[in-house]
Amino acid sequence: MHLHPDHATDVSVVVIGYNDVTHMADAVRSALTQGPSVSQVVAVDDCSTDGTFELLERLAAAEPRVRVIRREDNSGGCGTPRNTGIDAVTTPYVMFLDSDDVLPPGAVNALLAAAREERAEVVSGLCVRRELPSGREVPWQRKLYSEGAVLTRPARLPRLVHDTLCVNKLYRTDFLREHAIRFPDGHYPYEDFVFSARLLAAEPRLALIPDQVYVWNVRRSAGHLSISLDRAHIENWRARTEASRTAYDILLNAGQKELARAARAKFLDHELRMYARELSLRDAEYRRAWWEHTRQFLGEYDAADWAVNPTAAGRLLGRVILASPEPRDLPRLKELAARPARLCPPYARGRDGTPVWTEDLPQISLEPYLVRPVHVLPLAVDAELHPHAGSSVLRLRLHDLYGRVAAAGPEALEVAWRHREGGRTAQQVTVPLTPAAAEGTWSAETGVDLAGLGAGTWDLRLRVCFADGTSRDVTAHARAGAGLLRRRAVPSLRYGALLVQPYATHSGALALRLAMGLRGVTSILRGRLRRLFHGAASQ
C-alpha cells in the first residue's frame, strides 16, 4: 500500500525497548503528547523479562493510539525491532524513539511541517545529549542544524555523514520501503551507521531544521551501559570499525564517492580520536589488540584519504598508528586526540630540518604546520594548580610549535573555569604571557578562588591571544609531577574545609573536582573508603 503526504498527514512513532520498564512509559508518553499528528505509537518489545511488556499492555489499554508488538525471541540488538516497526506502520511518515529517550514537545509538528512544505522524503532536526543525573545538555552535530536547509542531493553537504543517528529524523514510509532501507538484523552494534548510509545512498530530498526534535538521555552510571557507551571491550571497537566499513562500501557502491570519502574522514576525526583518548584506561592486552585491529582497518584507506589536510588531528593520529607496528607514544597521541587537539613536545626535525613526528618516524612529516594559520594549530599549554588556603595558584606554560607561535606574538591567555554539570563559566580573567626561562615557551600565572567556584567538576578553558588580534581556543595538559594531581583538604573561612582534586581527564586535560564543607569532605572520603574496601574484598 502506497501512502502519500498529499492524502494524509499522520505519523507513526516506533518505540523499541528491552528490559527497560523504568523508562519506557516516559518514552511512549512523550510520543503521545506530540498531539494528533501522531496517530500511532508502535511499541516493539524485544522479548523483555522485567515487566516492560506488561507495562506496554497497560498503556495500550488506556490509549487506543498505542499498538504493542512483542517479539518472541530477543534479537540482541536495536535493528530487528525497528524493522518490525517499519513493517507494522500504516501511516505515511515514521520516526524512531528508543525506550530510554524522549521526544521534546513540538518535535513531530516541526518535522512534519518541514516535510509538507519542502516535499521532503526525510526531515532531520537537532538532537541533544542529556547527561544524567546532572541534566547538562550537549547538542549533537550543532553545525548541521544552525539553520534550515533543503538538499536535493545529500552529496551537496558531505558533513551529513557525521550525523549517524536515526532517531532525530522523520521519514516518508514509502521511501524507506521502495528503496529497501532497513537496519541490520540481530546483534549488530552501531546499526544506525548502516541505516544512515543506506538512506544517503538512496538520495532522498532532505530538509534540515534547527528545531530540537530529540533528547538522547545518557546514563553513564547505569548498571548496563548502552552499546555506544560500553567501549571497555575490544569487541566494541571491532563492531564499530565493521559498521564504518559497511557504511563506506554502501556509499561507494551507490556511486556516492564524495560521501564515501567523507565517511572515512569522519571515522578519523570522530571514532579514532574518541577511542584513542581512552587507551590509557585499558590494559596492555586491549591496547595491543586495538592497535593491531586499527592498523588493519586503516590499511584499507588509499592515498587520497590521507592527502587532504594531513595534519588534521585524526589523520595525523591515524598515520602514526599505521606507521608503527606496536603501540607507541600513547600519552602524546592521547593529547592529540583531545578536543581541541594538543600537539605536545618534543617537536622533532628530520635530517633536512623539516618538522617530523619523531626522529625515528621521519616519514610522518609535519611540514604543513609551517604554513597553516596559527589560530588552527594544535597548540600545547601545560597547567598546574597549587591549592592553598585562600587563593590558589594556577601556573600555565605555552609551547612554541616550530617557530609559529613566536612569529605570531603570543600576548595573553584568557582563562576561565566551566562547570561541567551546569555549563556556567566562572572566574574569567586575562593574564599576560611572558617569555619563560625555557627557550620556546611563555608563562602566565593567576589566582583561583576555589571557594568561589563552588562544588562540582570544573574544566579549565583557555584562549591564546596573539598580537594581530587572532586567537586560538585550547585546553591545558595537566602536569602530574610533584604530587600536583593528588587529593587534598584545604582550610576555608567560608566552608570550614574544601576537598580539592585536580585531575587529568581521559584526554589529559586539567580538570578540578571540589567538595565544600566538612559534610561534603566526609561524604567523599567515606565513598572513597567504601570503594577501596569493596575493591579489596573482591580480590
PDB file of C-alpha atoms in Angstrom, residues 34-140:
ATOM      1  CA  GLN A  34       3.048  15.318  20.448  1.00  0.00           C
ATOM      2  CA  GLY A  35      -0.642  15.704  19.634  1.00  0.00           C
ATOM      3  CA  PRO A  36      -2.937  14.469  16.876  1.00  0.00           C
ATOM      4  CA  SER A  37      -0.141  14.397  14.282  1.00  0.00           C
ATOM      5  CA  VAL A  38       0.920  11.143  15.924  1.00  0.00           C
ATOM      6  CA  SER A  39      -1.839   8.740  15.018  1.00  0.00           C
ATOM      7  CA  GLN A  40       0.006   5.670  16.200  1.00  0.00           C
ATOM      8  CA  VAL A  41       2.735   4.662  18.631  1.00  0.00           C
ATOM      9  CA  VAL A  42       4.073   1.250  17.661  1.00  0.00           C
ATOM     10  CA  ALA A  43       5.810  -0.102  20.763  1.00  0.00           C
ATOM     11  CA  VAL A  44       8.029  -3.087  19.951  1.00  0.00           C
ATOM     12  CA  ASP A  45       9.105  -5.105  22.975  1.00  0.00           C
ATOM     13  CA  ASP A  46      12.138  -7.252  22.208  1.00  0.00           C
ATOM     14  CA  CYS A  47      11.086 -10.132  24.474  1.00  0.00           C
ATOM     15  CA  SER A  48      11.637  -8.375  27.806  1.00  0.00           C
ATOM     16  CA  THR A  49      11.579 -10.270  31.085  1.00  0.00           C
ATOM     17  CA  ASP A  50      11.318  -7.367  33.548  1.00  0.00           C
ATOM     18  CA  GLY A  51       7.689  -6.332  33.085  1.00  0.00           C
ATOM     19  CA  THR A  52       8.212  -3.974  30.143  1.00  0.00           C
ATOM     20  CA  PHE A  53       5.668  -5.833  28.000  1.00  0.00           C
ATOM     21  CA  GLU A  54       3.038  -5.823  30.748  1.00  0.00           C
ATOM     22  CA  LEU A  55       3.599  -2.080  31.203  1.00  0.00           C
ATOM     23  CA  LEU A  56       3.052  -1.518  27.490  1.00  0.00           C
ATOM     24  CA  GLU A  57      -0.157  -3.547  27.577  1.00  0.00           C
ATOM     25  CA  ARG A  58      -1.468  -1.298  30.341  1.00  0.00           C
ATOM     26  CA  LEU A  59      -0.563   1.801  28.345  1.00  0.00           C
ATOM     27  CA  ALA A  60      -2.305   0.377  25.271  1.00  0.00           C
ATOM     28  CA  ALA A  61      -5.444  -0.398  27.286  1.00  0.00           C
ATOM     29  CA  ALA A  62      -5.635   3.247  28.341  1.00  0.00           C
ATOM     30  CA  GLU A  63      -4.670   4.812  24.994  1.00  0.00           C
ATOM     31  CA  PRO A  64      -6.022   3.484  21.660  1.00  0.00           C
ATOM     32  CA  ARG A  65      -3.144   5.059  19.709  1.00  0.00           C
ATOM     33  CA  VAL A  66      -0.677   2.620  21.318  1.00  0.00           C
ATOM     34  CA  ARG A  67      -0.123  -0.658  19.496  1.00  0.00           C
ATOM     35  CA  VAL A  68       2.106  -3.207  21.211  1.00  0.00           C
ATOM     36  CA  ILE A  69       4.131  -5.841  19.366  1.00  0.00           C
ATOM     37  CA  ARG A  70       6.023  -8.428  21.392  1.00  0.00           C
ATOM     38  CA  ARG A  71       8.823 -10.326  19.713  1.00  0.00           C
ATOM     39  CA  GLU A  72       9.010 -13.995  20.655  1.00  0.00           C
ATOM     40  CA  ASP A  73      12.813 -14.032  20.820  1.00  0.00           C
ATOM     41  CA  ASN A  74      15.248 -11.337  21.854  1.00  0.00           C
ATOM     42  CA  SER A  75      17.072 -10.102  18.771  1.00  0.00           C
ATOM     43  CA  GLY A  76      20.182  -8.954  20.606  1.00  0.00           C
ATOM     44  CA  GLY A  77      20.173  -5.506  19.027  1.00  0.00           C
ATOM     45  CA  CYS A  78      18.145  -2.458  18.006  1.00  0.00           C
ATOM     46  CA  GLY A  79      17.868  -3.130  14.277  1.00  0.00           C
ATOM     47  CA  THR A  80      15.404  -6.032  14.245  1.00  0.00           C
ATOM     48  CA  PRO A  81      12.741  -4.394  16.463  1.00  0.00           C
ATOM     49  CA  ARG A  82      12.961  -1.201  14.390  1.00  0.00           C
ATOM     50  CA  ASN A  83      12.476  -3.260  11.219  1.00  0.00           C
ATOM     51  CA  THR A  84       9.476  -4.875  12.887  1.00  0.00           C
ATOM     52  CA  GLY A  85       8.107  -1.397  13.478  1.00  0.00           C
ATOM     53  CA  ILE A  86       8.697  -0.317   9.871  1.00  0.00           C
ATOM     54  CA  ASP A  87       6.750  -3.344   8.676  1.00  0.00           C
ATOM     55  CA  ALA A  88       3.871  -2.592  11.030  1.00  0.00           C
ATOM     56  CA  VAL A  89       3.206   1.106  10.417  1.00  0.00           C
ATOM     57  CA  THR A  90       0.338   2.161   8.165  1.00  0.00           C
ATOM     58  CA  THR A  91       0.991   5.911   8.148  1.00  0.00           C
ATOM     59  CA  PRO A  92       2.775   7.982   5.503  1.00  0.00           C
ATOM     60  CA  TYR A  93       5.512   9.036   7.914  1.00  0.00           C
ATOM     61  CA  VAL A  94       7.524   7.190  10.539  1.00  0.00           C
ATOM     62  CA  MET A  95      10.169   8.049  13.124  1.00  0.00           C
ATOM     63  CA  PHE A  96      12.058   6.098  15.769  1.00  0.00           C
ATOM     64  CA  LEU A  97      12.347   6.502  19.529  1.00  0.00           C
ATOM     65  CA  ASP A  98      14.401   4.470  21.998  1.00  0.00           C
ATOM     66  CA  SER A  99      12.805   3.472  25.288  1.00  0.00           C
ATOM     67  CA  ASP A 100      15.243   5.452  27.445  1.00  0.00           C
ATOM     68  CA  ASP A 101      14.903   8.700  25.447  1.00  0.00           C
ATOM     69  CA  VAL A 102      12.099  11.222  24.872  1.00  0.00           C
ATOM     70  CA  LEU A 103      10.681  13.483  22.194  1.00  0.00           C
ATOM     71  CA  PRO A 104      10.548  17.140  23.291  1.00  0.00           C
ATOM     72  CA  PRO A 105       7.225  18.996  22.896  1.00  0.00           C
ATOM     73  CA  GLY A 106       6.530  20.093  19.330  1.00  0.00           C
ATOM     74  CA  ALA A 107       9.124  17.826  17.749  1.00  0.00           C
ATOM     75  CA  VAL A 108       6.786  15.914  15.436  1.00  0.00           C
ATOM     76  CA  ASN A 109       4.896  19.012  14.297  1.00  0.00           C
ATOM     77  CA  ALA A 110       8.159  20.783  13.441  1.00  0.00           C
ATOM     78  CA  LEU A 111       9.392  17.821  11.405  1.00  0.00           C
ATOM     79  CA  LEU A 112       6.033  17.261   9.726  1.00  0.00           C
ATOM     80  CA  ALA A 113       5.654  20.927   8.764  1.00  0.00           C
ATOM     81  CA  ALA A 114       9.020  20.859   7.007  1.00  0.00           C
ATOM     82  CA  ALA A 115       8.157  17.596   5.236  1.00  0.00           C
ATOM     83  CA  ARG A 116       4.960  19.108   3.849  1.00  0.00           C
ATOM     84  CA  GLU A 117       6.367  22.496   2.935  1.00  0.00           C
ATOM     85  CA  GLU A 118       9.557  21.199   1.317  1.00  0.00           C
ATOM     86  CA  ARG A 119       8.111  17.953  -0.088  1.00  0.00           C
ATOM     87  CA  ALA A 120      10.977  16.238   1.725  1.00  0.00           C
ATOM     88  CA  GLU A 121      11.336  12.486   1.968  1.00  0.00           C
ATOM     89  CA  VAL A 122      13.483  12.878   5.062  1.00  0.00           C
ATOM     90  CA  VAL A 123      13.498  15.711   7.605  1.00  0.00           C
ATOM     91  CA  SER A 124      16.231  15.909  10.217  1.00  0.00           C
ATOM     92  CA  GLY A 125      16.420  18.081  13.330  1.00  0.00           C
ATOM     93  CA  LEU A 126      18.646  18.806  16.287  1.00  0.00           C
ATOM     94  CA  CYS A 127      19.257  16.125  18.911  1.00  0.00           C
ATOM     95  CA  VAL A 128      20.648  16.979  22.330  1.00  0.00           C
ATOM     96  CA  ARG A 129      22.548  14.568  24.568  1.00  0.00           C
ATOM     97  CA  ARG A 130      21.241  14.990  28.096  1.00  0.00           C
ATOM     98  CA  GLU A 131      23.769  13.848  30.689  1.00  0.00           C
ATOM     99  CA  LEU A 132      22.001  12.298  33.659  1.00  0.00           C
ATOM    100  CA  PRO A 133      21.663  12.852  36.537  1.00  0.00           C
ATOM    101  CA  SER A 134      23.159  16.356  36.068  1.00  0.00           C
ATOM    102  CA  GLY A 135      20.767  17.277  33.234  1.00  0.00           C
ATOM    103  CA  ARG A 136      23.502  19.018  31.236  1.00  0.00           C
ATOM    104  CA  GLU A 137      22.563  19.130  27.544  1.00  0.00           C
ATOM    105  CA  VAL A 138      25.067  18.972  24.691  1.00  0.00           C
ATOM    106  CA  PRO A 139      23.825  19.492  21.110  1.00  0.00           C
ATOM    107  CA  TRP A 140      24.679  16.705  18.685  1.00  0.00           C
TER     108      TRP A 140
END
